[in-house]
Amino acid sequence: MTQFSKYPSVEKLRELAKRPINLTSGDLFTPKRVEEMCVVHPHFRLLFATEKVDQTILEHLLKLAEEAQVHEKMKAMQAGEVLNFIEGFESEDRSVLHTSMRDFFDHPNTGKKAQEAREDALKENEKLKAFMDENDKKGTFKHLVVIGIGGSELGAKALTVAMAHYNKPGRSLHFVSTVDPDNAASVVESIDLSKTLVASISKSGGTLETLTNEALMRYHFEKQGLDPKNHFVVVTGKGSPLDDSSKYLERFYMWDYIGGRYSVTSMVGGIPLAFCLGYEQFSQILKGANAMDKHVLQTTNSRENLPLMSALLGVWNRTFLHHHTVAIIPYSQALGRFAAHLQQLDMESNGKQIDKKGQPVDFDTGPIIWGEPGTNAQHSFFQMLHQGTTPVPIEFISFKESQYQQDLEVKGSLSQEKLLSNMFAQSMALAQGHKNENLNKNFPGNRPSRILLGKQLTPFTVGALLSYYEHKVDYQGFIWNINSFDQEGVQLGKVLANQMIDLFAKRRGKASEKFKPLALGEAYLKHLDNL
Amino acid sequence: MTQFSKYPSVEKLRELAKRPINLTSGDLFTPKRVEEMCVVHPHFRLLFATEKVDQTILEHLLKLAEEAQVHEKMKAMQAGEVLNFIEGFESEDRSVLHTSMRDFFDHPNTGKKAQEAREDALKENEKLKAFMDENDKKGTFKHLVVIGIGGSELGAKALTVAMAHYNKPGRSLHFVSTVDPDNAASVVESIDLSKTLVASISKSGGTLETLTNEALMRYHFEKQGLDPKNHFVVVTGKGSPLDDSSKYLERFYMWDYIGGRYSVTSMVGGIPLAFCLGYEQFSQILKGANAMDKHVLQTTNSRENLPLMSALLGVWNRTFLHHHTVAIIPYSQALGRFAAHLQQLDMESNGKQIDKKGQPVDFDTGPIIWGEPGTNAQHSFFQMLHQGTTPVPIEFISFKESQYQQDLEVKGSLSQEKLLSNMFAQSMALAQGHKNENLNKNFPGNRPSRILLGKQLTPFTVGALLSYYEHKVDYQGFIWNINSFDQEGVQLGKVLANQMIDLFAKRRGKASEKFKPLALGEAYLKHLDNL
């Protein structure tokens, strides 16, 4: 039996899950419930009246948090204790210190590892500020191409899209991530390389896509008579194959205690965000993230801890009510790529099969994360959410105020008000349902959701939102007692991909020394040949 | 019992699902299987050696297709018979004729309704060609803003992104969809309105978002001293509130037998695609879609019918093996927004709770569709797909050749070859798994996927791909005997949203005549006030 299944609260919650709450009951879903089922935070409110919980279930979820010692684990993580390990098996054995990347403001953490990490991060931030301030002054680079994939792309992309309103004029940003050659080709076609800065981002310095795309981009610069040395910078680990002063204008560092998916507030996000917004706005993002880090550290009353409450409701939906997925539906166009970041953050962290004691899990771990912004999603897949055969728990996100503040009153209300109205309406409709004798117009209801409400999406609050989700994910890992910080599940695909690549190389007489025949692979190549 | 559950093959398939195939067995997953488990089509191959089927299961799936009379239903649909209905309940009672929108080439359908629809569509195509040819000659408009949501946005967006390589130089395209005012504000900020064409798209002419955003865009034109009449066109139903010659430069029509999610090859996609690519390339897209329509109509040997085989495998995974989701993973950056289109196409069509006889379904209907392109997805959520506790069936899509044909040999192979290698490797790895005594490095395998392989993504093949998925979805509807063409599940949210909007309007003393108090809504507004 796993550690998780041994917690007394887990047994109790499994019992409670057999007699589920019914949200379609008007006696249950009342204005008073909407008022009370809420976590109040200085910048956000989490509204969960439409989750399938009552006071008894909440009580046991809060007990689960205590039994799993989430506050102790959070404190240990932010102080720099080694948390990235599996007992009894070879594992990464690392600290987890993304919180140190932004710990420059009030009451920095006093853990020794955390202090060291903060000081290293501060040096990189100073280097970044100097580099970007100079570019702001001289105007050398108008375009930035980021070469990076996974954690080196998704978080930075989500945040630069979210913050586009704050962009410095005339800046453009492009990502070259996949090994699909059309990705690089379409970017090169669209920009003036003489005004372009390229940032290669790879912690290990060994990512296939990034090395291939860097070679491809250098080739394009050289073809245009430009010296890549004057255009390329790198973000990598010290001593990695990419840590080579002869090839880059500047080198920025990251460390093994920063997982790719947790790296937005390191130089991985720092380069694109400071390029687009200026260093000062990037610093506001760090400040927002740091404020949320402090909130989770200081709020040991679990009921008042914003990410922890979301984590507990998520565990309830996933592990006890057995929902396979979570839809992230921001009613905010600026968060259009946020779900793609959360897919990696959550699924790569918690899509695991063994716990930290090396036991195969006997419960469901991380769910499938997906979603698109509202109101668009209403006109796309909400049909299925209301009337399909598989309920989908939803996390709505929205803000009281728009970013641009350019709105128009049409028929008595602003667009922003129509936007919020739609979100509240969906949450209510999914919970309440609506009986109709025409079964095609019948709404079963009783479908759970919660709402994260903020005042406005700014650099500060987007930093806080980023950190909110990082902590939702690590709290869930703490509760399930799994290692949220490694990703062994990506290795097998890499090995087989290299064997397949070697089959192609062999056809040109360039197979590597490691070449191994692969009969299944040859069978696939035959289909390609016969197309 | 539903019609579906009465089919003899369904009983047999339910039995077979109890003793599932194990793909990790090396005896089963052989090169011969890869060779044989394939559907060959003039432009594509569907490879399904990595699905959890054997000859017996396939045989019964093919019997199911016969029992459900899918070929008869397809013929009826393309001829224009009324298929959009539910027996015994008030329903839309319409034909379903998106195939007529592109039936201008070889052997057009002889059904009377289909012929009429084709002729109407042809007139709109001629109008479109004249309008766009003139703009190509005069260069009046450089930017196009499409105001539309759901079916009026997603398909057109997916295809314009996919075809960006073929764009006429200097054209830019923007979508204003959601009621979030920041959507319109960010678009207006980025373009020269004097060179901008705006297309409002709404079949009913009553879509809240579209009406609101059109008012907002007209306001911006007028603020800049521009007369909207010289810049706005409309796509709508004849006689709709938007069918007003005094307000538009040109009106394009669509009809009640074209569902929004099936409307890409009508003027809904025609305007943006012909604007970006020119009419001739749009016509190639129609030709490709038509070729696939003819393939499904003529291929009554189910085993050779490309979308039908995919539909049957999907039904097996969803209804018999009980997988809740399908991940669409194109190894093609150009298909970056394709999954978002398929989310609507599939989930809005088949996310249903009653069958066409008005019976509540006693089986699982349409799955949750989600996904991002590879190789990016490998570096994001594939950890969970390999080692998470919930298997996810995958549909891979890829092409032998890149679009730009700008590739570089690095270490003996091209990027396109590396891309394909990764896709084949993932499919194999997910199926085979890999045993390891370190349980954190153990891969359970036995996770199903299939691969749709094409030669190159061109206007013709993207049209065929679009139609392939439309028919996969309608075949699944035919098999389940559900109505894939209505969307009653979106109505309740609309009603409640209007009530919420009225609460906001009331605060300004502008409540509508229909105002109804909504105590739950007031409770949510109180949270907004207290933020």
GROMACS .gro file of C-alpha atoms in nm, chain A residues 267-472:
model
  206
  267MET     CA    1   1.670   3.346  -1.766
  268VAL     CA    2   1.459   3.108  -1.979
  269GLY     CA    3   1.167   3.347  -1.943
  270GLY     CA    4   1.389   3.643  -1.859
  271ILE     CA    5   1.537   3.679  -2.207
  272PRO     CA    6   1.209   3.690  -2.405
  273LEU     CA    7   1.012   3.878  -2.140
  274ALA     CA    8   1.276   4.145  -2.077
  275PHE     CA    9   1.333   4.180  -2.452
  276CYS     CA   10   0.962   4.240  -2.521
  277LEU     CA   11   0.861   4.432  -2.209
  278GLY     CA   12   1.186   4.576  -2.076
  279TYR     CA   13   1.365   4.453  -1.765
  280GLU     CA   14   1.152   4.656  -1.524
  281GLN     CA   15   0.832   4.481  -1.626
  282PHE     CA   16   1.004   4.141  -1.606
  283SER     CA   17   1.101   4.235  -1.254
  284GLN     CA   18   0.732   4.302  -1.177
  285ILE     CA   19   0.654   3.949  -1.294
  286LEU     CA   20   0.918   3.816  -1.053
  287LYS     CA   21   0.768   4.027  -0.776
  288GLY     CA   22   0.421   3.881  -0.838
  289ALA     CA   23   0.554   3.525  -0.840
  290ASN     CA   24   0.751   3.590  -0.524
  291ALA     CA   25   0.444   3.731  -0.349
  292MET     CA   26   0.256   3.406  -0.421
  293ASP     CA   27   0.558   3.201  -0.301
  294LYS     CA   28   0.543   3.394   0.025
  295HIS     CA   29   0.167   3.348   0.050
  296VAL     CA   30   0.199   2.969   0.034
  297LEU     CA   31   0.490   2.965   0.277
  298GLN     CA   32   0.317   3.183   0.533
  299THR     CA   33  -0.041   3.057   0.501
  300THR     CA   34  -0.026   2.740   0.709
  301ASN     CA   35  -0.400   2.764   0.771
  302SER     CA   36  -0.477   2.545   0.471
  303ARG     CA   37  -0.831   2.678   0.426
  304GLU     CA   38  -0.684   3.023   0.346
  305ASN     CA   39  -0.404   2.902   0.120
  306LEU     CA   40  -0.510   2.978  -0.239
  307PRO     CA   41  -0.309   2.721  -0.443
  308LEU     CA   42  -0.348   2.455  -0.175
  309MET     CA   43  -0.728   2.479  -0.178
  310SER     CA   44  -0.723   2.446  -0.555
  311ALA     CA   45  -0.487   2.148  -0.523
  312LEU     CA   46  -0.716   1.975  -0.272
  313LEU     CA   47  -1.025   2.025  -0.488
  314GLY     CA   48  -0.824   1.886  -0.780
  315VAL     CA   49  -0.723   1.577  -0.581
  316TRP     CA   50  -1.087   1.528  -0.483
  317ASN     CA   51  -1.199   1.540  -0.849
  318ARG     CA   52  -0.915   1.327  -0.979
  319THR     CA   53  -0.842   1.065  -0.718
  320PHE     CA   54  -1.175   1.027  -0.541
  321LEU     CA   55  -1.432   1.117  -0.809
  322HIS     CA   56  -1.216   0.966  -1.087
  323HIS     CA   57  -1.239   1.245  -1.344
  324HIS     CA   58  -0.966   1.193  -1.604
  325THR     CA   59  -0.927   1.550  -1.725
  326VAL     CA   60  -0.931   1.914  -1.618
  327ALA     CA   61  -1.027   2.188  -1.862
  328ILE     CA   62  -0.856   2.524  -1.809
  329ILE     CA   63  -1.089   2.790  -1.949
  330PRO     CA   64  -0.960   3.146  -1.909
  331TYR     CA   65  -1.214   3.413  -1.989
  332SER     CA   66  -0.924   3.629  -2.099
  333GLN     CA   67  -0.794   3.631  -2.455
  334ALA     CA   68  -0.448   3.721  -2.323
  335LEU     CA   69  -0.431   3.376  -2.159
  336GLY     CA   70  -0.478   3.208  -2.498
  337ARG     CA   71  -0.161   2.997  -2.462
  338PHE     CA   72  -0.174   2.951  -2.087
  339ALA     CA   73  -0.333   2.604  -2.100
  340ALA     CA   74  -0.046   2.482  -2.320
  341HIS     CA   75   0.200   2.584  -2.047
  342LEU     CA   76  -0.013   2.419  -1.779
  343GLN     CA   77  -0.025   2.099  -1.984
  344GLN     CA   78   0.347   2.062  -1.942
  345LEU     CA   79   0.366   2.200  -1.590
  346ASP     CA   80   0.100   1.968  -1.454
  347MET     CA   81   0.115   1.657  -1.674
  348GLU     CA   82   0.495   1.627  -1.683
  349SER     CA   83   0.512   1.687  -1.308
  350ASN     CA   84   0.235   1.463  -1.186
  351GLY     CA   85   0.172   1.213  -1.469
  352LYS     CA   86   0.361   0.950  -1.267
  353GLN     CA   87   0.323   0.582  -1.186
  354ILE     CA   88   0.528   0.534  -0.870
  355ASP     CA   89   0.546   0.728  -0.546
  356LYS     CA   90   0.852   0.866  -0.370
  357LYS     CA   91   0.896   0.543  -0.180
  358GLY     CA   92   0.928   0.356  -0.510
  359GLN     CA   93   0.581   0.196  -0.479
  360PRO     CA   94   0.354   0.167  -0.785
  361VAL     CA   95   0.065   0.403  -0.717
  362ASP     CA   96  -0.270   0.254  -0.618
  363PHE     CA   97  -0.464   0.569  -0.707
  364ASP     CA   98  -0.498   0.812  -1.000
  365THR     CA   99  -0.223   1.073  -1.032
  366GLY     CA  100  -0.207   1.387  -1.252
  367PRO     CA  101  -0.502   1.441  -1.489
  368ILE     CA  102  -0.506   1.537  -1.855
  369ILE     CA  103  -0.499   1.917  -1.879
  370TRP     CA  104  -0.655   2.085  -2.180
  371GLY     CA  105  -0.856   2.394  -2.269
  372GLU     CA  106  -0.914   2.705  -2.476
  373PRO     CA  107  -1.027   3.054  -2.375
  374GLY     CA  108  -1.393   3.150  -2.330
  375THR     CA  109  -1.621   3.271  -2.475
  376ASN     CA  110  -1.471   3.088  -2.775
  377ALA     CA  111  -1.484   2.753  -2.600
  378GLN     CA  112  -1.860   2.796  -2.546
  379HIS     CA  113  -1.904   2.801  -2.922
  380SER     CA  114  -1.672   2.505  -2.966
  381PHE     CA  115  -1.678   2.212  -2.724
  382PHE     CA  116  -1.916   2.325  -2.447
  383GLN     CA  117  -2.193   2.119  -2.609
  384MET     CA  118  -2.006   1.811  -2.491
  385LEU     CA  119  -1.936   1.958  -2.146
  386HIS     CA  120  -2.310   2.016  -2.091
  387GLN     CA  121  -2.459   1.708  -2.256
  388GLY     CA  122  -2.177   1.461  -2.326
  389THR     CA  123  -2.140   1.132  -2.142
  390THR     CA  124  -1.814   1.228  -1.963
  391PRO     CA  125  -1.819   1.516  -1.714
  392VAL     CA  126  -1.517   1.749  -1.723
  393PRO     CA  127  -1.413   1.951  -1.417
  394ILE     CA  128  -1.330   2.308  -1.518
  395GLU     CA  129  -1.099   2.574  -1.382
  396PHE     CA  130  -1.225   2.911  -1.497
  397ILE     CA  131  -0.990   3.212  -1.476
  398SER     CA  132  -1.093   3.573  -1.527
  399PHE     CA  133  -1.035   3.933  -1.435
  400LYS     CA  134  -1.264   4.216  -1.334
  401GLU     CA  135  -1.095   4.470  -1.562
  402SER     CA  136  -0.972   4.438  -1.922
  403GLN     CA  137  -0.608   4.513  -2.008
  404TYR     CA  138  -0.655   4.772  -2.282
  405GLN     CA  139  -0.950   4.946  -2.114
  406GLN     CA  140  -1.098   5.009  -2.457
  407ASP     CA  141  -1.454   4.902  -2.421
  408LEU     CA  142  -1.793   5.005  -2.553
  409GLU     CA  143  -2.136   4.994  -2.395
  410VAL     CA  144  -2.368   4.798  -2.626
  411LYS     CA  145  -2.728   4.742  -2.508
  412GLY     CA  146  -2.659   4.857  -2.156
  413SER     CA  147  -2.340   4.664  -2.078
  414LEU     CA  148  -1.968   4.665  -2.154
  415SER     CA  149  -1.795   4.379  -2.337
  416GLN     CA  150  -1.597   4.299  -2.023
  417GLU     CA  151  -1.924   4.263  -1.833
  418LYS     CA  152  -2.063   4.035  -2.104
  419LEU     CA  153  -1.746   3.830  -2.079
  420LEU     CA  154  -1.775   3.786  -1.701
  421SER     CA  155  -2.149   3.720  -1.732
  422ASN     CA  156  -2.083   3.434  -1.969
  423MET     CA  157  -1.830   3.277  -1.735
  424PHE     CA  158  -2.052   3.296  -1.428
  425ALA     CA  159  -2.343   3.168  -1.636
  426GLN     CA  160  -2.147   2.864  -1.758
  427SER     CA  161  -2.035   2.773  -1.410
  428MET     CA  162  -2.395   2.797  -1.283
  429ALA     CA  163  -2.544   2.613  -1.582
  430LEU     CA  164  -2.300   2.323  -1.554
  431ALA     CA  165  -2.378   2.286  -1.184
  432GLN     CA  166  -2.754   2.341  -1.182
  433GLY     CA  167  -2.856   2.183  -1.510
  434HIS     CA  168  -3.212   2.230  -1.631
  435LYS     CA  169  -3.486   1.973  -1.669
  436ASN     CA  170  -3.674   1.957  -2.001
  437GLU     CA  171  -3.919   1.700  -2.131
  438ASN     CA  172  -3.753   1.726  -2.469
  439LEU     CA  173  -3.456   1.510  -2.374
  440ASN     CA  174  -3.242   1.680  -2.637
  441LYS     CA  175  -3.288   2.006  -2.446
  442ASN     CA  176  -3.238   1.846  -2.104
  443PHE     CA  177  -2.929   1.946  -1.901
  444PRO     CA  178  -2.824   1.690  -1.639
  445GLY     CA  179  -2.605   1.942  -1.451
  446ASN     CA  180  -2.404   1.837  -1.144
  447ARG     CA  181  -2.080   1.910  -1.332
  448PRO     CA  182  -1.809   2.066  -1.117
  449SER     CA  183  -1.607   2.381  -1.177
  450ARG     CA  184  -1.428   2.655  -0.987
  451ILE     CA  185  -1.338   3.015  -1.065
  452LEU     CA  186  -1.016   3.205  -1.003
  453LEU     CA  187  -1.102   3.572  -1.013
  454GLY     CA  188  -0.844   3.852  -1.028
  455LYS     CA  189  -0.866   4.227  -1.062
  456GLN     CA  190  -0.661   4.276  -1.379
  457LEU     CA  191  -0.397   4.081  -1.572
  458THR     CA  192  -0.075   4.282  -1.525
  459PRO     CA  193   0.293   4.181  -1.506
  460PHE     CA  194   0.258   4.147  -1.129
  461THR     CA  195  -0.059   3.936  -1.136
  462VAL     CA  196   0.057   3.716  -1.424
  463GLY     CA  197   0.365   3.635  -1.213
  464ALA     CA  198   0.138   3.551  -0.921
  465LEU     CA  199  -0.084   3.337  -1.147
  466LEU     CA  200   0.220   3.148  -1.277
  467SER     CA  201   0.336   3.076  -0.923
  468TYR     CA  202  -0.021   2.987  -0.816
  469TYR     CA  203  -0.023   2.703  -1.069
  470GLU     CA  204   0.333   2.593  -0.989
  471HIS     CA  205   0.228   2.554  -0.629
  472LYS     CA  206  -0.104   2.390  -0.712
   0.00000   0.00000   0.00000
